[in-house]
mmCIF file of C-alpha atoms in Angstrom:
data_model
loop_
_atom_site.group_PDB
_atom_site.id
_atom_site.type_symbol
_atom_site.label_atom_id
_atom_site.label_comp_id
_atom_site.label_asym_id
_atom_site.label_seq_id
_atom_site.Cartn_x
_atom_site.Cartn_y
_atom_site.Cartn_z
ATOM 1 C CA UNK A 334 100.790 4.663 -40.717
ATOM 2 C CA UNK A 335 102.691 4.693 -36.751
ATOM 3 C CA UNK A 336 100.123 3.942 -33.994
ATOM 4 C CA UNK A 337 98.293 7.600 -32.473
ATOM 5 C CA UNK A 338 99.782 6.462 -29.092
ATOM 6 C CA UNK A 339 103.091 6.269 -28.052
ATOM 7 C CA UNK A 340 103.667 3.150 -25.583
ATOM 8 C CA UNK A 341 105.230 6.587 -23.094
ATOM 9 C CA UNK A 342 102.123 8.177 -24.125
ATOM 10 C CA UNK A 343 100.029 5.600 -23.309
ATOM 11 C CA UNK A 344 101.914 5.318 -19.807
ATOM 12 C CA UNK A 345 100.944 9.240 -18.876
ATOM 13 C CA UNK A 346 97.009 8.950 -20.290
ATOM 14 C CA UNK A 347 96.568 5.447 -18.644
ATOM 15 C CA UNK A 348 97.453 7.169 -14.989
ATOM 16 C CA UNK A 349 95.422 10.743 -15.129
ATOM 17 C CA UNK A 350 92.387 9.622 -16.727
ATOM 18 C CA UNK A 351 92.238 6.123 -13.784
ATOM 19 C CA UNK A 352 92.614 9.190 -11.546
ATOM 20 C CA UNK A 353 89.409 10.775 -12.817
ATOM 21 C CA UNK A 354 87.094 8.403 -13.161
ATOM 22 C CA UNK A 355 87.593 7.359 -9.552
ATOM 23 C CA UNK A 356 85.965 10.569 -9.119
ATOM 24 C CA UNK A 357 82.570 10.729 -8.261
ATOM 25 C CA UNK A 358 80.576 11.149 -10.964
ATOM 26 C CA UNK A 359 77.712 13.662 -10.456
ATOM 27 C CA UNK A 360 80.777 16.041 -10.753
ATOM 28 C CA UNK A 361 82.759 17.614 -13.573
ATOM 29 C CA UNK A 362 85.781 16.376 -14.495
ATOM 30 C CA UNK A 363 87.827 17.674 -17.358
ATOM 31 C CA UNK A 364 91.784 15.879 -17.786
ATOM 32 C CA UNK A 365 94.103 16.582 -20.907
ATOM 33 C CA UNK A 366 97.126 15.197 -21.144
ATOM 34 C CA UNK A 367 99.750 16.343 -23.850
ATOM 35 C CA UNK A 368 103.219 14.574 -24.906
ATOM 36 C CA UNK A 369 105.497 16.853 -26.853
ATOM 37 C CA UNK A 370 108.367 14.643 -28.585
ATOM 38 C CA UNK A 371 111.433 16.433 -29.236
ATOM 39 C CA UNK A 372 110.432 19.837 -31.972
ATOM 40 C CA UNK A 373 107.573 20.004 -31.607
ATOM 41 C CA UNK A 374 107.203 23.268 -31.846
ATOM 42 C CA UNK A 375 103.520 23.576 -30.427
ATOM 43 C CA UNK A 376 104.429 22.299 -26.930
ATOM 44 C CA UNK A 377 108.592 22.002 -27.003
ATOM 45 C CA UNK A 378 108.968 18.954 -25.959
ATOM 46 C CA UNK A 379 107.075 18.367 -22.805
ATOM 47 C CA UNK A 380 104.845 16.326 -21.296
ATOM 48 C CA UNK A 381 102.059 18.481 -19.162
ATOM 49 C CA UNK A 382 98.886 16.938 -17.626
ATOM 50 C CA UNK A 383 95.690 19.427 -16.919
ATOM 51 C CA UNK A 384 92.539 18.549 -15.177
ATOM 52 C CA UNK A 385 89.310 21.304 -15.015
ATOM 53 C CA UNK A 386 89.776 22.540 -16.927
ATOM 54 C CA UNK A 387 86.995 24.298 -19.866
ATOM 55 C CA UNK A 388 84.745 21.725 -21.757
ATOM 56 C CA UNK A 389 81.959 23.523 -24.040
ATOM 57 C CA UNK A 390 80.528 21.648 -26.280
ATOM 58 C CA UNK A 391 79.416 23.636 -29.844
ATOM 59 C CA UNK A 392 75.365 23.844 -30.793
ATOM 60 C CA UNK A 393 76.017 22.253 -34.231
ATOM 61 C CA UNK A 394 76.924 18.379 -32.198
ATOM 62 C CA UNK A 395 80.285 19.167 -34.681
ATOM 63 C CA UNK A 396 82.627 19.900 -33.163
ATOM 64 C CA UNK A 397 83.900 19.780 -28.607
ATOM 65 C CA UNK A 398 85.656 22.650 -27.226
ATOM 66 C CA UNK A 399 88.250 22.716 -24.776
ATOM 67 C CA UNK A 400 90.019 25.275 -23.125
ATOM 68 C CA UNK A 401 92.022 25.162 -19.952
ATOM 69 C CA UNK A 402 94.049 27.829 -18.069
ATOM 70 C CA UNK A 403 95.919 27.232 -15.036
ATOM 71 C CA UNK A 404 99.481 28.156 -13.651
ATOM 72 C CA UNK A 405 102.159 28.348 -16.503
ATOM 73 C CA UNK A 406 100.311 27.496 -19.297
ATOM 74 C CA UNK A 407 96.844 27.686 -21.671
ATOM 75 C CA UNK A 408 95.373 26.906 -24.014
ATOM 76 C CA UNK A 409 92.836 24.984 -26.560
ATOM 77 C CA UNK A 410 91.560 21.641 -28.111
ATOM 78 C CA UNK A 411 89.520 21.820 -30.836
ATOM 79 C CA UNK A 412 88.574 18.674 -31.900
ATOM 80 C CA UNK A 413 85.695 19.407 -34.597
ATOM 81 C CA UNK A 414 83.520 16.614 -37.998
ATOM 82 C CA UNK A 415 83.308 16.658 -41.070
ATOM 83 C CA UNK A 416 80.953 19.074 -41.780
ATOM 84 C CA UNK A 417 77.491 17.629 -41.046
ATOM 85 C CA UNK A 418 78.262 14.519 -39.352
ATOM 86 C CA UNK A 419 78.138 15.013 -35.304
ATOM 87 C CA UNK A 420 81.303 13.905 -33.380
ATOM 88 C CA UNK A 421 80.884 10.288 -32.622
ATOM 89 C CA UNK A 422 82.922 7.704 -30.942
ATOM 90 C CA UNK A 423 86.079 6.344 -34.525
ATOM 91 C CA UNK A 424 88.782 7.692 -36.235
ATOM 92 C CA UNK A 425 89.499 11.008 -38.307
ATOM 93 C CA UNK A 426 92.086 10.277 -41.144
ATOM 94 C CA UNK A 427 92.921 12.788 -42.510
ATOM 95 C CA UNK A 428 92.548 16.067 -39.749
ATOM 96 C CA UNK A 429 93.867 19.063 -41.472
ATOM 97 C CA UNK A 430 92.970 22.950 -38.591
ATOM 98 C CA UNK A 431 90.027 22.976 -37.355
ATOM 99 C CA UNK A 432 87.929 25.420 -39.311
ATOM 100 C CA UNK A 433 90.118 25.199 -42.778
ATOM 101 C CA UNK A 434 88.491 22.672 -44.559
ATOM 102 C CA UNK A 435 84.919 22.210 -43.623
ATOM 103 C CA UNK A 436 84.838 18.563 -45.529
ATOM 104 C CA UNK A 437 87.794 17.266 -43.383
ATOM 105 C CA UNK A 438 87.977 16.068 -39.972
ATOM 106 C CA UNK A 439 89.365 19.768 -38.042
ATOM 107 C CA UNK A 440 92.189 19.242 -35.212
ATOM 108 C CA UNK A 441 93.653 22.271 -33.944
ATOM 109 C CA UNK A 442 96.447 22.340 -30.286
ATOM 110 C CA UNK A 443 97.774 25.529 -29.080
ATOM 111 C CA UNK A 444 99.596 26.369 -26.125
ATOM 112 C CA UNK A 445 100.906 29.679 -24.556
ATOM 113 C CA UNK A 446 100.284 31.602 -27.886
ATOM 114 C CA UNK A 447 101.172 28.925 -29.211
ATOM 115 C CA UNK A 448 99.993 27.396 -32.724
ATOM 116 C CA UNK A 449 100.289 26.255 -36.187
ATOM 117 C CA UNK A 450 99.311 27.590 -39.511
ATOM 118 C CA UNK A 451 98.372 25.151 -41.417
ATOM 119 C CA UNK A 452 97.807 21.454 -39.771
ATOM 120 C CA UNK A 453 98.099 17.691 -39.888
ATOM 121 C CA UNK A 454 97.094 14.683 -37.630
ATOM 122 C CA UNK A 455 94.122 11.900 -36.970
ATOM 123 C CA UNK A 456 92.864 12.271 -33.507
ATOM 124 C CA UNK A 457 89.960 9.200 -32.231
ATOM 125 C CA UNK A 458 86.844 9.477 -30.128
ATOM 126 C CA UNK A 459 86.351 6.831 -28.464
ATOM 127 C CA UNK A 460 83.582 7.725 -25.959
ATOM 128 C CA UNK A 461 80.562 11.209 -26.470
ATOM 129 C CA UNK A 462 77.657 11.213 -24.886
ATOM 130 C CA UNK A 463 74.929 14.123 -25.378
ATOM 131 C CA UNK A 464 72.313 15.187 -24.038
ATOM 132 C CA UNK A 465 69.738 17.810 -24.622
ATOM 133 C CA UNK A 466 70.594 20.425 -27.257
ATOM 134 C CA UNK A 467 74.292 17.978 -27.759
ATOM 135 C CA UNK A 468 75.128 18.659 -23.534
ATOM 136 C CA UNK A 469 78.426 17.401 -23.986
ATOM 137 C CA UNK A 470 78.137 14.493 -20.542
ATOM 138 C CA UNK A 471 80.559 11.468 -20.585
ATOM 139 C CA UNK A 472 83.610 12.338 -23.960
ATOM 140 C CA UNK A 473 86.913 10.647 -24.366
ATOM 141 C CA UNK A 474 89.376 10.720 -27.068
ATOM 142 C CA UNK A 475 92.807 10.558 -27.999
ATOM 143 C CA UNK A 476 95.289 12.583 -31.203
ATOM 144 C CA UNK A 477 98.133 13.257 -33.018
ATOM 145 C CA UNK A 478 99.533 16.441 -34.565
ATOM 146 C CA UNK A 479 101.542 18.057 -36.722
ATOM 147 C CA UNK A 480 102.550 21.258 -37.277
ATOM 148 C CA UNK A 481 103.715 22.651 -40.803
ATOM 149 C CA UNK A 482 103.988 19.161 -42.041
ATOM 150 C CA UNK A 483 106.575 18.787 -39.553
ATOM 151 C CA UNK A 484 107.600 15.386 -38.859
ATOM 152 C CA UNK A 485 106.930 15.783 -34.760
ATOM 153 C CA UNK A 486 103.939 14.923 -33.274
ATOM 154 C CA UNK A 487 102.039 16.129 -30.341
ATOM 155 C CA UNK A 488 99.824 13.382 -28.889
ATOM 156 C CA UNK A 489 97.383 13.975 -26.404
ATOM 157 C CA UNK A 490 94.877 12.066 -24.096
ATOM 158 C CA UNK A 491 91.671 13.853 -23.463
ATOM 159 C CA UNK A 492 88.310 12.868 -21.801
ATOM 160 C CA UNK A 493 85.772 15.292 -20.155
ATOM 161 C CA UNK A 494 82.361 14.075 -17.795
ATOM 162 C CA UNK A 495 79.609 16.928 -16.892
ATOM 163 C CA UNK A 496 78.045 17.645 -14.444
ATOM 164 C CA UNK A 497 73.622 15.768 -15.533
ATOM 165 C CA UNK A 498 73.019 17.842 -18.096
ATOM 166 C CA UNK A 499 70.591 20.732 -16.389
ATOM 167 C CA UNK A 500 66.081 20.224 -17.467
ATOM 168 C CA UNK A 501 64.722 22.205 -20.750
ATOM 169 C CA UNK A 502 62.924 25.133 -20.011
ATOM 170 C CA UNK A 503 59.450 23.975 -19.833
ATOM 171 C CA UNK A 504 56.478 26.369 -18.965
ATOM 172 C CA UNK A 505 53.012 24.879 -17.351
ATOM 173 C CA UNK A 506 50.314 26.523 -17.436
ATOM 174 C CA UNK A 507 46.286 26.319 -16.258
ATOM 175 C CA UNK A 508 43.498 27.991 -15.824
ATOM 176 C CA UNK A 509 40.474 27.475 -13.629
ATOM 177 C CA UNK A 510 36.977 26.390 -15.239
ATOM 178 C CA UNK A 511 35.827 29.011 -13.414
ATOM 179 C CA UNK A 512 36.473 32.826 -12.604
ATOM 180 C CA UNK A 513 34.222 35.858 -10.625
ATOM 181 C CA UNK A 514 32.430 39.006 -11.980
ATOM 182 C CA UNK A 515 31.000 42.410 -10.526
ATOM 183 C CA UNK A 516 28.127 42.761 -11.739
ATOM 184 C CA UNK A 517 27.867 45.660 -11.340
ATOM 185 C CA UNK A 518 30.980 47.249 -12.733
ATOM 186 C CA UNK A 519 31.252 44.171 -15.405
ATOM 187 C CA UNK A 520 34.747 43.082 -13.851
ATOM 188 C CA UNK A 521 36.067 39.983 -14.099
ATOM 189 C CA UNK A 522 38.469 37.690 -11.858
ATOM 190 C CA UNK A 523 40.284 34.955 -13.709
ATOM 191 C CA UNK A 524 42.042 33.411 -13.104
ATOM 192 C CA UNK A 525 44.577 30.148 -12.052
ATOM 193 C CA UNK A 526 48.531 28.287 -11.043
ATOM 194 C CA UNK A 527 51.626 28.435 -13.405
ATOM 195 C CA UNK A 528 55.943 26.193 -13.417
ATOM 196 C CA UNK A 529 58.294 26.489 -14.831
ATOM 197 C CA UNK A 530 61.412 23.842 -14.709
ATOM 198 C CA UNK A 531 63.710 25.904 -14.349
ATOM 199 C CA UNK A 532 63.342 30.102 -12.973
ATOM 200 C CA UNK A 533 61.943 32.764 -15.885
ATOM 201 C CA UNK A 534 60.204 34.895 -16.181
ATOM 202 C CA UNK A 535 57.000 34.923 -18.490
ATOM 203 C CA UNK A 536 54.530 37.377 -20.327
ATOM 204 C CA UNK A 537 51.144 36.389 -20.076
ATOM 205 C CA UNK A 538 48.249 37.585 -22.185
ATOM 206 C CA UNK A 539 43.794 36.757 -22.191
ATOM 207 C CA UNK A 540 41.963 38.256 -24.602
ATOM 208 C CA UNK A 541 38.256 36.789 -23.148
ATOM 209 C CA UNK A 542 34.328 36.984 -25.026
ATOM 210 C CA UNK A 543 31.408 36.107 -24.428
ATOM 211 C CA UNK A 544 29.419 35.860 -26.827
ATOM 212 C CA UNK A 545 25.957 38.232 -26.771
ATOM 213 C CA UNK A 546 24.714 37.956 -30.150
ATOM 214 C CA UNK A 547 26.376 38.676 -33.751
ATOM 215 C CA UNK A 548 28.179 40.493 -34.520
ATOM 216 C CA UNK A 549 28.420 41.600 -29.913
ATOM 217 C CA UNK A 550 30.858 40.489 -27.927
ATOM 218 C CA UNK A 551 31.594 41.610 -24.656
ATOM 219 C CA UNK A 552 34.755 41.704 -23.775
ATOM 220 C CA UNK A 553 37.722 42.176 -21.366
ATOM 221 C CA UNK A 554 41.551 41.201 -21.243
ATOM 222 C CA UNK A 555 45.039 41.559 -18.895
ATOM 223 C CA UNK A 556 48.268 41.431 -19.009
ATOM 224 C CA UNK A 557 51.525 41.165 -17.447
ATOM 225 C CA UNK A 558 54.866 38.726 -16.202
ATOM 226 C CA UNK A 559 54.841 36.784 -14.353
ATOM 227 C CA UNK A 560 58.071 34.890 -12.226
ATOM 228 C CA UNK A 561 58.125 31.073 -13.150
ATOM 229 C CA UNK A 562 60.454 28.463 -10.308
ATOM 230 C CA UNK A 563 59.245 24.754 -10.916
ATOM 231 C CA UNK A 564 57.298 25.767 -7.173
ATOM 232 C CA UNK A 565 53.734 25.905 -8.843
ATOM 233 C CA UNK A 566 53.210 29.831 -7.902
ATOM 234 C CA UNK A 567 49.451 31.117 -8.489
ATOM 235 C CA UNK A 568 48.067 34.165 -10.582
ATOM 236 C CA UNK A 569 44.867 36.297 -10.921
ATOM 237 C CA UNK A 570 44.021 39.105 -13.218
ATOM 238 C CA UNK A 571 40.912 41.207 -13.422
ATOM 239 C CA UNK A 572 39.544 42.683 -16.348
ATOM 240 C CA UNK A 573 38.542 45.869 -17.531
ATOM 241 C CA UNK A 574 35.800 45.349 -19.040
ATOM 242 C CA UNK A 575 34.655 47.062 -21.801
ATOM 243 C CA UNK A 576 30.462 47.921 -23.146
ATOM 244 C CA UNK A 577 28.437 46.536 -23.129
ATOM 245 C CA UNK A 578 29.463 44.059 -19.620
ATOM 246 C CA UNK A 579 30.709 41.120 -19.183
ATOM 247 C CA UNK A 580 28.232 39.696 -17.511
ATOM 248 C CA UNK A 581 27.524 35.900 -15.475
ATOM 249 C CA UNK A 582 28.359 32.889 -17.195
ATOM 250 C CA UNK A 583 30.490 31.429 -19.689
ATOM 251 C CA UNK A 584 33.058 32.529 -22.028
ATOM 252 C CA UNK A 585 36.084 32.583 -24.338
ATOM 253 C CA UNK A 586 39.743 32.935 -22.905
ATOM 254 C CA UNK A 587 41.868 32.647 -25.875
ATOM 255 C CA UNK A 588 46.240 32.622 -23.448
ATOM 256 C CA UNK A 589 49.636 33.791 -24.844
ATOM 257 C CA UNK A 590 52.755 33.245 -22.837
ATOM 258 C CA UNK A 591 56.499 33.873 -24.051
ATOM 259 C CA UNK A 592 59.271 33.072 -21.783
ATOM 260 C CA UNK A 593 61.995 34.602 -21.112
ATOM 261 C CA UNK A 594 65.102 32.403 -23.611
ATOM 262 C CA UNK A 595 66.293 29.542 -22.030
ATOM 263 C CA UNK A 596 69.265 30.016 -19.083
ATOM 264 C CA UNK A 597 70.038 26.507 -19.168
ATOM 265 C CA UNK A 598 70.285 26.406 -23.367
ATOM 266 C CA UNK A 599 70.836 28.999 -26.115
ATOM 267 C CA UNK A 600 69.582 26.334 -28.879
ATOM 268 C CA UNK A 601 66.160 26.657 -26.991
ATOM 269 C CA UNK A 602 65.628 30.202 -26.511
ATOM 270 C CA UNK A 603 62.287 31.115 -24.634
ATOM 271 C CA UNK A 604 59.243 29.096 -25.117
ATOM 272 C CA UNK A 605 55.540 30.547 -26.164
ATOM 273 C CA UNK A 606 51.973 29.222 -26.045
ATOM 274 C CA UNK A 607 48.979 29.806 -27.486
ATOM 275 C CA UNK A 608 45.537 27.247 -26.289
ATOM 276 C CA UNK A 609 41.356 28.715 -25.597
ATOM 277 C CA UNK A 610 40.026 27.857 -22.250
ATOM 278 C CA UNK A 611 36.347 28.140 -21.379
ATOM 279 C CA UNK A 612 35.621 29.562 -18.069
ATOM 280 C CA UNK A 613 32.515 30.244 -16.616
ATOM 281 C CA UNK A 614 32.269 33.758 -14.524
ATOM 282 C CA UNK A 615 30.078 33.441 -11.067
ATOM 283 C CA UNK A 616 29.225 36.783 -9.971
ATOM 284 C CA UNK A 617 30.260 38.377 -6.449
ATOM 285 C CA UNK A 618 27.470 39.813 -5.487
#
């Protein structure tokens, strides 16, 4: 098979990608260049370059999806590893239209509403750097697409540099070792602090019990929603005791918490957990 990039295409790609690589490493940069040979249906023989287009990493780390929309042109590019494989640096021969045959590499570039019913081609991933939950940090590759078995090729190269990955949602809840109690009303207050790596809302539920003697327990409970962020926030809940009322002394607090879904990583979902803490109630009166 002939080289994946012609000398003409290499010259064009090099100038575009060198300019992108010189950009600030912390900023998002995406460059897509295509060279369509005469007779290629999708590219119509055009040479086009796009920058700062959208780049999305799929959930299963086997697919990179690129969407571009600039004055006069729009389209999409899919590069897909065979089923069960991660899209990592290497040459992917025998590519077919993406999503059609999971056992083979997938490739598909559409442009201005034009696409292929069948595709044959190949692509090479030169660089692929992933962050948490398959966040795409850097990606570089080139491809060769033939539409409907035709000889004319659509050649292209893609470079993606996204900002550093955002933090993964984590919740840290601390319960104070001591609480307070109104001995007359049997009403107790328990507090602590909460911190989250990214802003979210957390449902916090507590169930407190003091042994009295089998089978009796003094109990109290609380529950509410807390706003949470990287800045530590104090919380406190008052428990209305049940007969027999809570009294000064030690008890066991069962805590359950559930956050909203991770705003940065849909695969991560909500954060939830349970733990126990011994809390000593001291009298307020």
